[in-house]
Amino acid sequence: MSDTTDSVARIRLLLVDDHQLVRDGLRARLGDIAEIDIVGEAANGAQALAAVETLRPDLALVDVGLPDINGIELTTALAQRCPELRVLILSMYDSQGYVISAMRAGARGYVLKDAPSAEIIAAIRAVAAGGAYFSSALTAALATQSDDTAVLTEREREVLILVAQGDSNKRIAQKLDVSVRTVETHRLNLRRKLGIETAAGLASYALKRGWIRG
């Protein structure tokens, strides 16, 4: 047997959906993918939080419509409890509001349940690798936002402005009375949400919106 499969990084995946039929379908769709290990399932938010503690998955595939707390609230809770865990929303809802709320909560991607298997697999791979992924059916809607800064939280906007003004992470932490680690997390979120890697790029972004003076 070739060692190609063994050399591929494994993705420990947790399925979170309140319908057993959906979870069974996902197992059937993903079960033959060599690098994906489905390590557990959860039917609600409480089960998901417990499973994350014991199973330590790399990625959680989360439905929005859970019976106890919704998937957006669960994403927020997961981000607080396990910051290293990546969350990919898998939902039947294609509302722009849901997508933006999911991003604000910390989700790395959003895929529709009726997407082809190839797209769901591509999303899992992209998010597990540290990237982001949104269903092709959603990209047009997101592109028509009247204000693309709506995806940023108020604190992320504050960090962006301070970075654009040339402040170091340590200085930003002092100004906002938070830890340097928190600032680094906000900067990571800015790169992920805006696709801007450099301080100069963030400065240009802020300048165009009138947040800083040239």
PDB file of C-alpha atoms in Angstrom:
ATOM      1  CA  MET A   1       0.000   0.000   0.000  1.00  0.00           C
ATOM      2  CA  SER A   2       1.251   3.502  -0.840  1.00  0.00           C
ATOM      3  CA  ASP A   3       2.338   5.714   2.053  1.00  0.00           C
ATOM      4  CA  THR A   4       0.750   8.767   0.399  1.00  0.00           C
ATOM      5  CA  THR A   5      -2.317   8.612   2.653  1.00  0.00           C
ATOM      6  CA  ASP A   6      -0.161   8.311   5.774  1.00  0.00           C
ATOM      7  CA  SER A   7       1.745  11.458   4.838  1.00  0.00           C
ATOM      8  CA  VAL A   8      -1.437  13.542   4.635  1.00  0.00           C
ATOM      9  CA  ALA A   9      -2.329  15.464   7.784  1.00  0.00           C
ATOM     10  CA  ARG A  10      -5.363  13.928   9.432  1.00  0.00           C
ATOM     11  CA  ILE A  11      -8.415  16.080  10.182  1.00  0.00           C
ATOM     12  CA  ARG A  12     -10.229  15.125  13.388  1.00  0.00           C
ATOM     13  CA  LEU A  13     -13.827  16.119  12.693  1.00  0.00           C
ATOM     14  CA  LEU A  14     -16.793  16.505  15.050  1.00  0.00           C
ATOM     15  CA  LEU A  15     -20.304  16.467  13.538  1.00  0.00           C
ATOM     16  CA  VAL A  16     -22.844  18.693  15.283  1.00  0.00           C
ATOM     17  CA  ASP A  17     -26.437  18.388  14.050  1.00  0.00           C
ATOM     18  CA  ASP A  18     -29.665  17.560  15.839  1.00  0.00           C
ATOM     19  CA  HIS A  19     -30.865  15.180  13.128  1.00  0.00           C
ATOM     20  CA  GLN A  20     -29.436  11.672  13.168  1.00  0.00           C
ATOM     21  CA  LEU A  21     -30.314  11.296   9.492  1.00  0.00           C
ATOM     22  CA  VAL A  22     -28.155  14.293   8.604  1.00  0.00           C
ATOM     23  CA  ARG A  23     -25.235  12.988  10.658  1.00  0.00           C
ATOM     24  CA  ASP A  24     -25.578   9.566   9.011  1.00  0.00           C
ATOM     25  CA  GLY A  25     -25.604  11.256   5.610  1.00  0.00           C
ATOM     26  CA  LEU A  26     -22.463  13.212   6.428  1.00  0.00           C
ATOM     27  CA  ARG A  27     -20.714  10.047   7.566  1.00  0.00           C
ATOM     28  CA  ALA A  28     -21.655   8.436   4.265  1.00  0.00           C
ATOM     29  CA  ARG A  29     -20.440  11.452   2.260  1.00  0.00           C
ATOM     30  CA  LEU A  30     -17.191  11.920   4.164  1.00  0.00           C
ATOM     31  CA  GLY A  31     -16.369   8.376   5.232  1.00  0.00           C
ATOM     32  CA  ASP A  32     -14.284   7.569   2.159  1.00  0.00           C
ATOM     33  CA  ILE A  33     -12.098  10.674   2.405  1.00  0.00           C
ATOM     34  CA  ALA A  34      -8.692   9.424   3.513  1.00  0.00           C
ATOM     35  CA  GLU A  35      -7.585  12.366   5.653  1.00  0.00           C
ATOM     36  CA  ILE A  36     -10.906  12.941   7.460  1.00  0.00           C
ATOM     37  CA  ASP A  37     -11.487  11.093  10.732  1.00  0.00           C
ATOM     38  CA  ILE A  38     -14.977  11.596  12.149  1.00  0.00           C
ATOM     39  CA  VAL A  39     -14.145  11.296  15.837  1.00  0.00           C
ATOM     40  CA  GLY A  40     -17.578  12.008  17.270  1.00  0.00           C
ATOM     41  CA  GLU A  41     -21.096  13.380  16.947  1.00  0.00           C
ATOM     42  CA  ALA A  42     -23.279  15.752  18.951  1.00  0.00           C
ATOM     43  CA  ALA A  43     -27.017  16.410  18.709  1.00  0.00           C
ATOM     44  CA  ASN A  44     -26.994  19.722  20.591  1.00  0.00           C
ATOM     45  CA  GLY A  45     -24.739  22.411  21.970  1.00  0.00           C
ATOM     46  CA  ALA A  46     -24.223  20.830  25.372  1.00  0.00           C
ATOM     47  CA  GLN A  47     -23.105  17.556  23.812  1.00  0.00           C
ATOM     48  CA  ALA A  48     -20.805  19.450  21.452  1.00  0.00           C
ATOM     49  CA  LEU A  49     -19.092  21.323  24.281  1.00  0.00           C
ATOM     50  CA  ALA A  50     -18.585  18.087  26.204  1.00  0.00           C
ATOM     51  CA  ALA A  51     -17.318  16.261  23.104  1.00  0.00           C
ATOM     52  CA  VAL A  52     -14.769  18.967  22.354  1.00  0.00           C
ATOM     53  CA  GLU A  53     -13.326  18.592  25.852  1.00  0.00           C
ATOM     54  CA  THR A  54     -12.905  14.817  25.587  1.00  0.00           C
ATOM     55  CA  LEU A  55     -12.292  14.208  21.871  1.00  0.00           C
ATOM     56  CA  ARG A  56     -10.184  17.277  20.997  1.00  0.00           C
ATOM     57  CA  PRO A  57     -11.241  17.533  17.341  1.00  0.00           C
ATOM     58  CA  ASP A  58      -9.447  19.845  14.928  1.00  0.00           C
ATOM     59  CA  LEU A  59     -12.662  21.018  13.314  1.00  0.00           C
ATOM     60  CA  ALA A  60     -16.365  21.069  14.188  1.00  0.00           C
ATOM     61  CA  LEU A  61     -18.979  20.958  11.432  1.00  0.00           C
ATOM     62  CA  VAL A  62     -21.873  22.802  13.081  1.00  0.00           C
ATOM     63  CA  ASP A  63     -25.525  23.207  12.130  1.00  0.00           C
ATOM     64  CA  VAL A  64     -27.206  26.538  12.889  1.00  0.00           C
ATOM     65  CA  GLY A  65     -30.540  25.106  14.056  1.00  0.00           C
ATOM     66  CA  LEU A  66     -29.697  23.279  17.283  1.00  0.00           C
ATOM     67  CA  PRO A  67     -32.371  22.650  19.937  1.00  0.00           C
ATOM     68  CA  ASP A  68     -30.678  24.164  23.000  1.00  0.00           C
ATOM     69  CA  ILE A  69     -28.452  26.966  21.702  1.00  0.00           C
ATOM     70  CA  ASN A  70     -28.122  27.874  18.052  1.00  0.00           C
ATOM     71  CA  GLY A  71     -24.989  27.181  16.057  1.00  0.00           C
ATOM     72  CA  ILE A  72     -23.875  30.805  16.164  1.00  0.00           C
ATOM     73  CA  GLU A  73     -24.021  30.865  19.966  1.00  0.00           C
ATOM     74  CA  LEU A  74     -22.262  27.515  20.070  1.00  0.00           C
ATOM     75  CA  THR A  75     -19.497  28.870  17.830  1.00  0.00           C
ATOM     76  CA  THR A  76     -18.937  31.724  20.288  1.00  0.00           C
ATOM     77  CA  ALA A  77     -18.800  29.284  23.210  1.00  0.00           C
ATOM     78  CA  LEU A  78     -16.398  26.986  21.368  1.00  0.00           C
ATOM     79  CA  ALA A  79     -14.109  29.898  20.500  1.00  0.00           C
ATOM     80  CA  GLN A  80     -13.943  30.852  24.160  1.00  0.00           C
ATOM     81  CA  ARG A  81     -13.415  27.327  25.449  1.00  0.00           C
ATOM     82  CA  CYS A  82     -11.157  25.947  22.700  1.00  0.00           C
ATOM     83  CA  PRO A  83      -9.609  28.815  20.694  1.00  0.00           C
ATOM     84  CA  GLU A  84      -7.574  26.361  18.608  1.00  0.00           C
ATOM     85  CA  LEU A  85     -10.717  24.595  17.346  1.00  0.00           C
ATOM     86  CA  ARG A  86     -11.878  25.626  13.873  1.00  0.00           C
ATOM     87  CA  VAL A  87     -15.612  25.837  13.193  1.00  0.00           C
ATOM     88  CA  LEU A  88     -17.300  25.368   9.837  1.00  0.00           C
ATOM     89  CA  ILE A  89     -21.032  26.113   9.682  1.00  0.00           C
ATOM     90  CA  LEU A  90     -23.134  23.702   7.620  1.00  0.00           C
ATOM     91  CA  SER A  91     -26.629  25.116   7.294  1.00  0.00           C
ATOM     92  CA  MET A  92     -29.788  25.188   5.227  1.00  0.00           C
ATOM     93  CA  TYR A  93     -30.019  28.971   5.768  1.00  0.00           C
ATOM     94  CA  ASP A  94     -28.463  31.158   3.072  1.00  0.00           C
ATOM     95  CA  SER A  95     -29.253  34.468   4.790  1.00  0.00           C
ATOM     96  CA  GLN A  96     -26.488  37.060   4.654  1.00  0.00           C
ATOM     97  CA  GLY A  97     -27.266  37.889   8.280  1.00  0.00           C
ATOM     98  CA  TYR A  98     -26.543  34.327   9.386  1.00  0.00           C
ATOM     99  CA  VAL A  99     -23.257  34.319   7.499  1.00  0.00           C
ATOM    100  CA  ILE A 100     -22.088  37.603   8.998  1.00  0.00           C
ATOM    101  CA  SER A 101     -23.156  36.522  12.493  1.00  0.00           C
ATOM    102  CA  ALA A 102     -21.242  33.263  12.066  1.00  0.00           C
ATOM    103  CA  MET A 103     -18.102  35.129  11.045  1.00  0.00           C
ATOM    104  CA  ARG A 104     -18.418  37.490  13.987  1.00  0.00           C
ATOM    105  CA  ALA A 105     -18.764  34.482  16.287  1.00  0.00           C
ATOM    106  CA  GLY A 106     -15.512  33.049  14.951  1.00  0.00           C
ATOM    107  CA  ALA A 107     -16.588  30.561  12.273  1.00  0.00           C
ATOM    108  CA  ARG A 108     -13.987  30.030   9.550  1.00  0.00           C
ATOM    109  CA  GLY A 109     -16.509  29.101   6.885  1.00  0.00           C
ATOM    110  CA  TYR A 110     -20.156  28.635   5.957  1.00  0.00           C
ATOM    111  CA  VAL A 111     -21.446  25.960   3.585  1.00  0.00           C
ATOM    112  CA  LEU A 112     -24.994  25.128   2.579  1.00  0.00           C
ATOM    113  CA  LYS A 113     -26.353  21.668   3.294  1.00  0.00           C
ATOM    114  CA  ASP A 114     -27.453  21.193  -0.295  1.00  0.00           C
ATOM    115  CA  ALA A 115     -23.946  21.913  -1.604  1.00  0.00           C
ATOM    116  CA  PRO A 116     -22.287  19.124  -3.567  1.00  0.00           C
ATOM    117  CA  SER A 117     -20.148  16.736  -1.548  1.00  0.00           C
ATOM    118  CA  ALA A 118     -17.054  18.052  -3.324  1.00  0.00           C
ATOM    119  CA  GLU A 119     -17.727  21.563  -2.015  1.00  0.00           C
ATOM    120  CA  ILE A 120     -18.277  20.403   1.569  1.00  0.00           C
ATOM    121  CA  ILE A 121     -15.044  18.406   1.417  1.00  0.00           C
ATOM    122  CA  ALA A 122     -13.186  21.383  -0.058  1.00  0.00           C
ATOM    123  CA  ALA A 123     -14.522  23.573   2.751  1.00  0.00           C
ATOM    124  CA  ILE A 124     -13.388  21.115   5.420  1.00  0.00           C
ATOM    125  CA  ARG A 125      -9.919  20.924   3.901  1.00  0.00           C
ATOM    126  CA  ALA A 126      -9.597  24.706   3.544  1.00  0.00           C
ATOM    127  CA  VAL A 127     -10.750  25.505   7.079  1.00  0.00           C
ATOM    128  CA  ALA A 128      -8.686  22.706   8.621  1.00  0.00           C
ATOM    129  CA  ALA A 129      -5.628  24.136   6.852  1.00  0.00           C
ATOM    130  CA  GLY A 130      -6.209  27.504   8.488  1.00  0.00           C
ATOM    131  CA  GLY A 131      -8.081  29.182   5.651  1.00  0.00           C
ATOM    132  CA  ALA A 132     -11.682  30.219   5.141  1.00  0.00           C
ATOM    133  CA  TYR A 133     -14.418  28.907   2.870  1.00  0.00           C
ATOM    134  CA  PHE A 134     -17.887  30.104   1.915  1.00  0.00           C
ATOM    135  CA  SER A 135     -20.319  28.366  -0.407  1.00  0.00           C
ATOM    136  CA  SER A 136     -20.278  29.721  -3.934  1.00  0.00           C
ATOM    137  CA  ALA A 137     -23.990  30.441  -3.551  1.00  0.00           C
ATOM    138  CA  LEU A 138     -23.166  32.889  -0.741  1.00  0.00           C
ATOM    139  CA  THR A 139     -20.267  34.809  -2.234  1.00  0.00           C
ATOM    140  CA  ALA A 140     -22.436  36.963  -4.489  1.00  0.00           C
ATOM    141  CA  ALA A 141     -24.643  37.989  -1.577  1.00  0.00           C
ATOM    142  CA  LEU A 142     -21.634  38.836   0.568  1.00  0.00           C
ATOM    143  CA  ALA A 143     -20.110  40.842  -2.257  1.00  0.00           C
ATOM    144  CA  THR A 144     -23.203  43.072  -2.402  1.00  0.00           C
ATOM    145  CA  GLN A 145     -22.947  44.205   1.215  1.00  0.00           C
ATOM    146  CA  SER A 146     -23.348  47.966   1.396  1.00  0.00           C
ATOM    147  CA  ASP A 147     -20.708  48.065   4.149  1.00  0.00           C
ATOM    148  CA  ASP A 148     -18.030  45.397   4.077  1.00  0.00           C
ATOM    149  CA  THR A 149     -16.881  46.469   7.533  1.00  0.00           C
ATOM    150  CA  ALA A 150     -20.065  44.922   8.957  1.00  0.00           C
ATOM    151  CA  VAL A 151     -18.132  41.668   9.350  1.00  0.00           C
ATOM    152  CA  LEU A 152     -15.805  43.312  11.893  1.00  0.00           C
ATOM    153  CA  THR A 153     -16.559  43.529  15.584  1.00  0.00           C
ATOM    154  CA  GLU A 154     -16.087  46.903  17.279  1.00  0.00           C
ATOM    155  CA  ARG A 155     -12.920  45.656  19.010  1.00  0.00           C
ATOM    156  CA  GLU A 156     -11.491  44.331  15.712  1.00  0.00           C
ATOM    157  CA  ARG A 157     -12.111  47.759  14.179  1.00  0.00           C
ATOM    158  CA  GLU A 158     -10.271  49.394  17.101  1.00  0.00           C
ATOM    159  CA  VAL A 159      -7.319  47.031  16.656  1.00  0.00           C
ATOM    160  CA  LEU A 160      -7.285  47.639  12.898  1.00  0.00           C
ATOM    161  CA  ILE A 161      -7.097  51.411  13.397  1.00  0.00           C
ATOM    162  CA  LEU A 162      -4.274  51.127  15.932  1.00  0.00           C
ATOM    163  CA  VAL A 163      -2.318  48.767  13.665  1.00  0.00           C
ATOM    164  CA  ALA A 164      -2.880  51.175  10.779  1.00  0.00           C
ATOM    165  CA  GLN A 165      -1.485  53.975  12.927  1.00  0.00           C
ATOM    166  CA  GLY A 166       1.702  51.982  13.461  1.00  0.00           C
ATOM    167  CA  ASP A 167       1.232  50.727  17.018  1.00  0.00           C
ATOM    168  CA  SER A 168       2.886  47.460  18.043  1.00  0.00           C
ATOM    169  CA  ASN A 169       0.909  44.563  19.510  1.00  0.00           C
ATOM    170  CA  LYS A 170       2.287  45.423  22.962  1.00  0.00           C
ATOM    171  CA  ARG A 171       1.272  49.073  22.635  1.00  0.00           C
ATOM    172  CA  ILE A 172      -2.206  48.136  21.387  1.00  0.00           C
ATOM    173  CA  ALA A 173      -2.622  45.769  24.330  1.00  0.00           C
ATOM    174  CA  GLN A 174      -1.740  48.592  26.720  1.00  0.00           C
ATOM    175  CA  LYS A 175      -4.141  51.051  25.082  1.00  0.00           C
ATOM    176  CA  LEU A 176      -7.052  48.601  25.056  1.00  0.00           C
ATOM    177  CA  ASP A 177      -6.206  47.032  28.423  1.00  0.00           C
ATOM    178  CA  VAL A 178      -6.065  43.507  27.017  1.00  0.00           C
ATOM    179  CA  SER A 179      -3.348  40.874  26.666  1.00  0.00           C
ATOM    180  CA  VAL A 180      -0.897  40.763  23.767  1.00  0.00           C
ATOM    181  CA  ARG A 181      -2.315  37.314  22.952  1.00  0.00           C
ATOM    182  CA  THR A 182      -5.783  38.852  22.569  1.00  0.00           C
ATOM    183  CA  VAL A 183      -4.408  41.469  20.185  1.00  0.00           C
ATOM    184  CA  GLU A 184      -2.717  38.740  18.145  1.00  0.00           C
ATOM    185  CA  THR A 185      -6.028  36.884  17.942  1.00  0.00           C
ATOM    186  CA  HIS A 186      -7.814  40.019  16.711  1.00  0.00           C
ATOM    187  CA  ARG A 187      -5.125  40.548  14.081  1.00  0.00           C
ATOM    188  CA  LEU A 188      -5.527  36.954  12.934  1.00  0.00           C
ATOM    189  CA  ASN A 189      -9.276  37.521  12.617  1.00  0.00           C
ATOM    190  CA  LEU A 190      -8.648  40.690  10.589  1.00  0.00           C
ATOM    191  CA  ARG A 191      -6.412  38.800   8.167  1.00  0.00           C
ATOM    192  CA  ARG A 192      -8.991  36.040   7.848  1.00  0.00           C
ATOM    193  CA  LYS A 193     -11.991  38.322   7.368  1.00  0.00           C
ATOM    194  CA  LEU A 194     -10.417  40.982   5.151  1.00  0.00           C
ATOM    195  CA  GLY A 195      -7.747  38.949   3.385  1.00  0.00           C
ATOM    196  CA  ILE A 196      -5.156  41.622   4.255  1.00  0.00           C
ATOM    197  CA  GLU A 197      -1.809  40.332   5.515  1.00  0.00           C
ATOM    198  CA  THR A 198       0.261  43.470   6.167  1.00  0.00           C
ATOM    199  CA  ALA A 199       0.045  46.530   8.391  1.00  0.00           C
ATOM    200  CA  ALA A 200       0.417  48.672   5.280  1.00  0.00           C
ATOM    201  CA  GLY A 201      -2.575  46.944   3.736  1.00  0.00           C
ATOM    202  CA  LEU A 202      -4.633  47.567   6.868  1.00  0.00           C
ATOM    203  CA  ALA A 203      -3.542  51.217   6.830  1.00  0.00           C
ATOM    204  CA  SER A 204      -4.720  51.557   3.234  1.00  0.00           C
ATOM    205  CA  TYR A 205      -8.024  49.899   4.144  1.00  0.00           C
ATOM    206  CA  ALA A 206      -8.559  52.276   7.099  1.00  0.00           C
ATOM    207  CA  LEU A 207      -7.477  55.318   5.087  1.00  0.00           C
ATOM    208  CA  LYS A 208     -10.011  54.625   2.334  1.00  0.00           C
ATOM    209  CA  ARG A 209     -12.777  54.496   4.929  1.00  0.00           C
ATOM    210  CA  GLY A 210     -11.733  57.718   6.622  1.00  0.00           C
ATOM    211  CA  TRP A 211     -10.788  56.022   9.890  1.00  0.00           C
ATOM    212  CA  ILE A 212      -7.283  57.503   9.891  1.00  0.00           C
ATOM    213  CA  ARG A 213      -5.679  60.524   8.258  1.00  0.00           C
ATOM    214  CA  GLY A 214      -3.098  60.084   5.545  1.00  0.00           C
TER     215      GLY A 214
END
